mmCIF file of C-alpha atoms in Angstrom:
data_model
loop_
_atom_site.group_PDB
_atom_site.id
_atom_site.type_symbol
_atom_site.label_atom_id
_atom_site.label_comp_id
_atom_site.label_asym_id
_atom_site.label_seq_id
_atom_site.Cartn_x
_atom_site.Cartn_y
_atom_site.Cartn_z
ATOM 1 C CA MET U 7 -79.979 32.001 -28.338
ATOM 2 C CA GLU U 8 -78.699 29.488 -30.921
ATOM 3 C CA PRO U 9 -80.916 26.430 -31.530
ATOM 4 C CA ARG U 10 -78.783 23.820 -29.722
ATOM 5 C CA ARG U 11 -78.231 26.039 -26.704
ATOM 6 C CA ASP U 12 -81.962 26.747 -26.604
ATOM 7 C CA PHE U 13 -82.654 23.006 -26.835
ATOM 8 C CA HIS U 14 -80.424 22.136 -23.898
ATOM 9 C CA HIS U 15 -81.839 25.012 -21.863
ATOM 10 C CA ARG U 16 -85.366 23.697 -22.422
ATOM 11 C CA LEU U 17 -84.241 20.139 -21.663
ATOM 12 C CA ASP U 18 -82.716 21.345 -18.386
ATOM 13 C CA GLU U 19 -86.020 23.026 -17.519
ATOM 14 C CA LEU U 20 -87.868 19.807 -18.325
ATOM 15 C CA TYR U 21 -85.553 17.891 -16.010
ATOM 16 C CA VAL U 22 -86.014 20.384 -13.162
ATOM 17 C CA GLU U 23 -89.788 20.308 -13.608
ATOM 18 C CA LEU U 24 -89.798 16.520 -13.261
ATOM 19 C CA LEU U 25 -87.751 16.750 -10.060
ATOM 20 C CA ARG U 26 -90.240 19.291 -8.751
ATOM 21 C CA MET U 27 -93.075 16.884 -9.563
ATOM 22 C CA GLY U 28 -91.208 14.082 -7.774
ATOM 23 C CA GLY U 29 -90.716 16.229 -4.686
ATOM 24 C CA GLY U 30 -94.419 17.023 -4.622
ATOM 25 C CA LEU U 31 -95.259 13.347 -4.976
ATOM 26 C CA LEU U 32 -93.043 12.366 -2.035
ATOM 27 C CA ALA U 33 -94.769 14.990 0.118
ATOM 28 C CA THR U 34 -98.187 13.700 -0.970
ATOM 29 C CA MET U 35 -97.186 10.102 -0.258
ATOM 30 C CA GLU U 36 -96.105 10.991 3.269
ATOM 31 C CA LYS U 37 -99.343 12.890 3.775
ATOM 32 C CA THR U 38 -101.254 9.860 2.470
ATOM 33 C CA ARG U 39 -99.410 7.534 4.846
ATOM 34 C CA LEU U 40 -100.360 9.687 7.821
ATOM 35 C CA CYS U 41 -103.866 10.157 6.454
ATOM 36 C CA PHE U 42 -104.454 6.409 6.636
ATOM 37 C CA LEU U 43 -102.628 5.922 9.933
ATOM 38 C CA GLU U 44 -104.764 8.586 11.603
ATOM 39 C CA LEU U 45 -107.886 8.069 9.438
ATOM 40 C CA ASP U 46 -107.767 11.827 8.875
ATOM 41 C CA HIS U 47 -110.714 12.776 6.673
ATOM 42 C CA VAL U 48 -109.607 16.404 6.392
ATOM 43 C CA ALA U 49 -106.238 15.335 5.013
ATOM 44 C CA ALA U 50 -108.042 12.914 2.698
ATOM 45 C CA ASP U 51 -110.044 15.792 1.233
ATOM 46 C CA GLU U 52 -106.834 17.774 0.696
ATOM 47 C CA ILE U 53 -105.145 14.873 -1.081
ATOM 48 C CA ILE U 54 -108.149 14.397 -3.354
ATOM 49 C CA ALA U 55 -108.356 18.110 -4.122
ATOM 50 C CA GLY U 56 -104.642 18.291 -4.950
ATOM 51 C CA ASP U 57 -104.557 15.416 -7.425
ATOM 52 C CA HIS U 58 -105.126 17.721 -10.408
ATOM 53 C CA LEU U 59 -101.699 19.287 -9.788
ATOM 54 C CA PHE U 60 -100.043 16.036 -10.851
ATOM 55 C CA ASP U 61 -102.239 15.828 -13.942
ATOM 56 C CA ASP U 62 -101.060 19.339 -14.802
ATOM 57 C CA TYR U 63 -97.419 18.385 -14.260
ATOM 58 C CA ARG U 64 -97.744 15.360 -16.520
ATOM 59 C CA ASN U 65 -99.503 17.346 -19.233
ATOM 60 C CA ARG U 66 -96.863 20.092 -19.219
ATOM 61 C CA LEU U 67 -93.990 17.637 -19.291
ATOM 62 C CA GLU U 68 -95.518 15.593 -22.092
ATOM 63 C CA GLU U 69 -96.365 18.648 -24.191
ATOM 64 C CA GLU U 70 -92.904 20.159 -23.803
ATOM 65 C CA GLY U 71 -91.225 16.796 -24.358
ATOM 66 C CA LEU U 72 -93.181 16.117 -27.548
ATOM 67 C CA GLU U 73 -92.400 19.608 -28.818
ATOM 68 C CA LEU U 74 -88.678 19.078 -28.255
ATOM 69 C CA LEU U 75 -88.852 15.729 -30.041
ATOM 70 C CA ALA U 76 -90.705 17.223 -32.997
ATOM 71 C CA LEU U 77 -88.702 20.427 -33.437
ATOM 72 C CA GLN U 78 -85.184 19.394 -32.433
ATOM 73 C CA ALA U 79 -85.002 15.724 -33.518
ATOM 74 C CA PRO U 80 -82.588 14.835 -30.674
ATOM 75 C CA VAL U 81 -80.469 11.700 -30.804
ATOM 76 C CA ALA U 82 -78.689 9.346 -28.407
ATOM 77 C CA VAL U 83 -78.773 10.326 -24.734
ATOM 78 C CA ASP U 84 -80.783 13.537 -25.277
ATOM 79 C CA LEU U 85 -83.497 11.552 -27.032
ATOM 80 C CA ARG U 86 -83.549 8.971 -24.260
ATOM 81 C CA MET U 87 -83.656 11.683 -21.578
ATOM 82 C CA ILE U 88 -86.773 13.265 -23.070
ATOM 83 C CA VAL U 89 -88.513 9.906 -23.464
ATOM 84 C CA VAL U 90 -87.609 8.855 -19.911
ATOM 85 C CA ILE U 91 -88.766 12.171 -18.428
ATOM 86 C CA MET U 92 -92.174 11.706 -20.060
ATOM 87 C CA ARG U 93 -92.389 8.084 -18.918
ATOM 88 C CA ILE U 94 -91.475 8.943 -15.331
ATOM 89 C CA ALA U 95 -93.987 11.809 -15.322
ATOM 90 C CA GLN U 96 -96.655 9.246 -16.222
ATOM 91 C CA LYS U 97 -95.498 7.005 -13.375
ATOM 92 C CA PHE U 98 -95.564 9.882 -10.910
ATOM 93 C CA GLU U 99 -99.073 10.831 -12.033
ATOM 94 C CA ARG U 100 -100.273 7.249 -11.563
ATOM 95 C CA MET U 101 -98.749 7.126 -8.078
ATOM 96 C CA ALA U 102 -100.567 10.351 -7.230
ATOM 97 C CA ASP U 103 -103.801 8.750 -8.476
ATOM 98 C CA LEU U 104 -103.167 5.837 -6.106
ATOM 99 C CA CYS U 105 -102.707 8.303 -3.237
ATOM 100 C CA GLU U 106 -106.060 9.790 -4.189
ATOM 101 C CA ASP U 107 -107.606 6.293 -4.212
ATOM 102 C CA ILE U 108 -106.236 5.685 -0.708
ATOM 103 C CA ALA U 109 -107.686 9.005 0.455
ATOM 104 C CA VAL U 110 -111.097 8.051 -0.940
ATOM 105 C CA ALA U 111 -110.921 4.736 0.932
ATOM 106 C CA VAL U 112 -110.003 6.542 4.155
ATOM 107 C CA LYS U 113 -113.089 8.726 3.864
ATOM 108 C CA ASN U 114 -115.183 5.556 3.924
ATOM 109 C CA ILE U 115 -113.556 3.977 6.975
ATOM 110 C CA ARG U 116 -114.755 4.832 10.466
ATOM 111 C CA ALA U 117 -112.067 5.614 13.012
ATOM 112 C CA VAL U 118 -113.325 2.875 15.341
ATOM 113 C CA SER U 119 -113.246 0.257 12.590
ATOM 114 C CA LEU U 120 -109.564 -0.654 12.466
ATOM 115 C CA HIS U 121 -107.528 -2.801 14.792
ATOM 116 C CA SER U 122 -103.979 -1.706 15.519
ATOM 117 C CA TRP U 123 -102.466 -4.638 13.584
ATOM 118 C CA ILE U 124 -104.054 -3.329 10.375
ATOM 119 C CA LYS U 125 -102.680 0.164 10.815
ATOM 120 C CA GLU U 126 -99.222 -1.125 11.704
ATOM 121 C CA ALA U 127 -99.032 -3.535 8.770
ATOM 122 C CA ILE U 128 -100.181 -1.017 6.166
ATOM 123 C CA ASP U 129 -98.029 1.734 7.639
ATOM 124 C CA GLU U 130 -94.966 -0.460 7.187
ATOM 125 C CA MET U 131 -95.938 -1.051 3.560
ATOM 126 C CA ALA U 132 -96.426 2.688 3.100
ATOM 127 C CA ARG U 133 -93.018 3.488 4.600
ATOM 128 C CA ARG U 134 -91.251 0.976 2.389
ATOM 129 C CA SER U 135 -93.089 2.186 -0.705
ATOM 130 C CA LEU U 136 -92.074 5.747 0.104
ATOM 131 C CA ARG U 137 -88.440 4.681 0.432
ATOM 132 C CA LEU U 138 -88.689 2.966 -2.942
ATOM 133 C CA VAL U 139 -89.904 6.141 -4.624
ATOM 134 C CA GLU U 140 -87.218 8.198 -2.885
ATOM 135 C CA ARG U 141 -84.550 5.763 -4.086
ATOM 136 C CA ALA U 142 -85.952 5.705 -7.625
ATOM 137 C CA LEU U 143 -85.847 9.498 -7.807
ATOM 138 C CA GLU U 144 -82.309 9.510 -6.446
ATOM 139 C CA GLY U 145 -81.288 6.913 -9.022
ATOM 140 C CA PHE U 146 -82.691 9.079 -11.794
ATOM 141 C CA LYS U 147 -80.801 12.133 -10.557
ATOM 142 C CA GLU U 148 -77.569 10.144 -10.275
ATOM 143 C CA ARG U 149 -78.216 8.165 -13.483
ATOM 144 C CA ASP U 150 -77.460 5.022 -11.521
ATOM 145 C CA ALA U 151 -78.354 2.036 -13.698
ATOM 146 C CA GLY U 152 -77.370 -0.449 -11.000
ATOM 147 C CA MET U 153 -80.018 1.011 -8.718
ATOM 148 C CA ALA U 154 -82.698 -0.894 -10.667
ATOM 149 C CA ARG U 155 -81.617 -4.197 -9.074
ATOM 150 C CA GLU U 156 -81.752 -2.609 -5.635
ATOM 151 C CA LEU U 157 -85.293 -1.404 -6.269
ATOM 152 C CA GLU U 158 -86.396 -4.902 -7.280
ATOM 153 C CA ALA U 159 -85.092 -6.316 -3.994
ATOM 154 C CA MET U 160 -86.831 -3.551 -2.036
ATOM 155 C CA ASP U 161 -90.060 -4.250 -3.928
ATOM 156 C CA ASP U 162 -89.865 -7.939 -3.016
ATOM 157 C CA SER U 163 -90.085 -6.955 0.659
ATOM 158 C CA VAL U 164 -93.223 -4.912 -0.036
ATOM 159 C CA ASP U 165 -94.747 -7.859 -1.914
ATOM 160 C CA ARG U 166 -94.038 -10.153 1.042
ATOM 161 C CA LEU U 167 -95.714 -7.700 3.407
ATOM 162 C CA TYR U 168 -98.728 -7.516 1.129
ATOM 163 C CA ARG U 169 -99.082 -11.293 0.895
ATOM 164 C CA GLY U 170 -98.713 -11.625 4.667
ATOM 165 C CA PHE U 171 -101.292 -8.926 5.235
ATOM 166 C CA PHE U 172 -103.732 -10.608 2.871
ATOM 167 C CA ARG U 173 -103.308 -13.959 4.651
ATOM 168 C CA GLU U 174 -104.320 -12.380 7.953
ATOM 169 C CA PHE U 175 -107.797 -11.800 6.586
ATOM 170 C CA ASP U 176 -108.021 -15.443 5.546
ATOM 171 C CA ARG U 177 -107.691 -16.464 9.178
ATOM 172 C CA GLY U 178 -111.178 -15.376 10.113
ATOM 173 C CA ARG U 179 -110.459 -11.877 11.356
ATOM 174 C CA ASP U 180 -113.585 -10.207 12.650
ATOM 175 C CA GLU U 181 -113.481 -6.962 10.629
ATOM 176 C CA GLU U 182 -116.671 -6.016 8.838
ATOM 177 C CA LEU U 183 -116.670 -6.995 5.165
ATOM 178 C CA ASP U 184 -116.734 -3.437 3.799
ATOM 179 C CA VAL U 185 -113.843 -2.433 6.069
ATOM 180 C CA ALA U 186 -111.859 -5.526 5.093
ATOM 181 C CA VAL U 187 -112.344 -4.774 1.407
ATOM 182 C CA ARG U 188 -111.251 -1.153 1.792
ATOM 183 C CA VAL U 189 -108.115 -1.868 3.803
ATOM 184 C CA ILE U 190 -107.080 -4.643 1.405
ATOM 185 C CA MET U 191 -107.498 -2.119 -1.401
ATOM 186 C CA VAL U 192 -105.329 0.396 0.480
ATOM 187 C CA ALA U 193 -102.620 -2.236 0.927
ATOM 188 C CA ARG U 194 -102.856 -3.059 -2.779
ATOM 189 C CA PHE U 195 -102.539 0.629 -3.716
ATOM 190 C CA PHE U 196 -99.314 1.006 -1.713
ATOM 191 C CA GLU U 197 -98.014 -2.189 -3.310
ATOM 192 C CA ARG U 198 -98.775 -0.752 -6.758
ATOM 193 C CA ILE U 199 -96.877 2.439 -5.901
ATOM 194 C CA ALA U 200 -93.836 0.293 -5.158
ATOM 195 C CA ASP U 201 -94.246 -1.445 -8.535
ATOM 196 C CA HIS U 202 -94.235 1.917 -10.321
ATOM 197 C CA ALA U 203 -91.005 2.835 -8.535
ATOM 198 C CA VAL U 204 -89.399 -0.334 -9.914
ATOM 199 C CA ASP U 205 -90.535 0.694 -13.397
ATOM 200 C CA ILE U 206 -88.731 3.999 -12.916
ATOM 201 C CA GLY U 207 -85.560 2.022 -12.189
ATOM 202 C CA ASP U 208 -86.003 0.207 -15.513
ATOM 203 C CA ASN U 209 -86.338 3.554 -17.265
ATOM 204 C CA VAL U 210 -83.155 4.825 -15.631
ATOM 205 C CA ARG U 211 -81.356 1.740 -16.891
ATOM 206 C CA PHE U 212 -82.655 2.510 -20.397
ATOM 207 C CA LEU U 213 -81.510 6.124 -20.063
ATOM 208 C CA VAL U 214 -77.980 5.101 -19.173
ATOM 209 C CA SER U 215 -77.456 2.073 -21.404
ATOM 210 C CA GLY U 216 -80.040 2.406 -24.170
ATOM 211 C CA ARG U 217 -81.363 -1.059 -23.314
#
């Protein structure tokens, strides 16, 4: 296979591998959402045990991306595609780490500890964060630079939910301190996932426009 054809074949494989990583992340996020909603300690253990898969994805994508950069010296859109794939792989890996953090928090919350308002509020944040990641991945596949603005607006709604949730604890709710701390952390972790999705939108904009 001639060098340029081999390069584009390997770049296509890199692209497909990132999409596979994104699909796995979406499945893990949904599992994490249900894990918190049901305070499912078995699911929490599974999420924690599976985190290394995303580390492996990121490592493979970075190693292959760096090799293509070093050996092929790509330019223009090919160069940007490799850089963006590696950046998004890092974002996906960080989101998976946040899912693991949520699972660890779940393992330290007793099923009888949470009022329904807490579960409902965080579940809404989780659903919106999941939609953000889905939209970010779709924008990458479609190379839709305008999608970045849409993601920012979607993220604003998650931020508002987070601030509203935090204020509820300032009103003298009667949750135990350790439970309050853990659920606030869970809400923060979902909010951070949404932030990472917005960063992916910025990377898609860079891929398309070079800016």
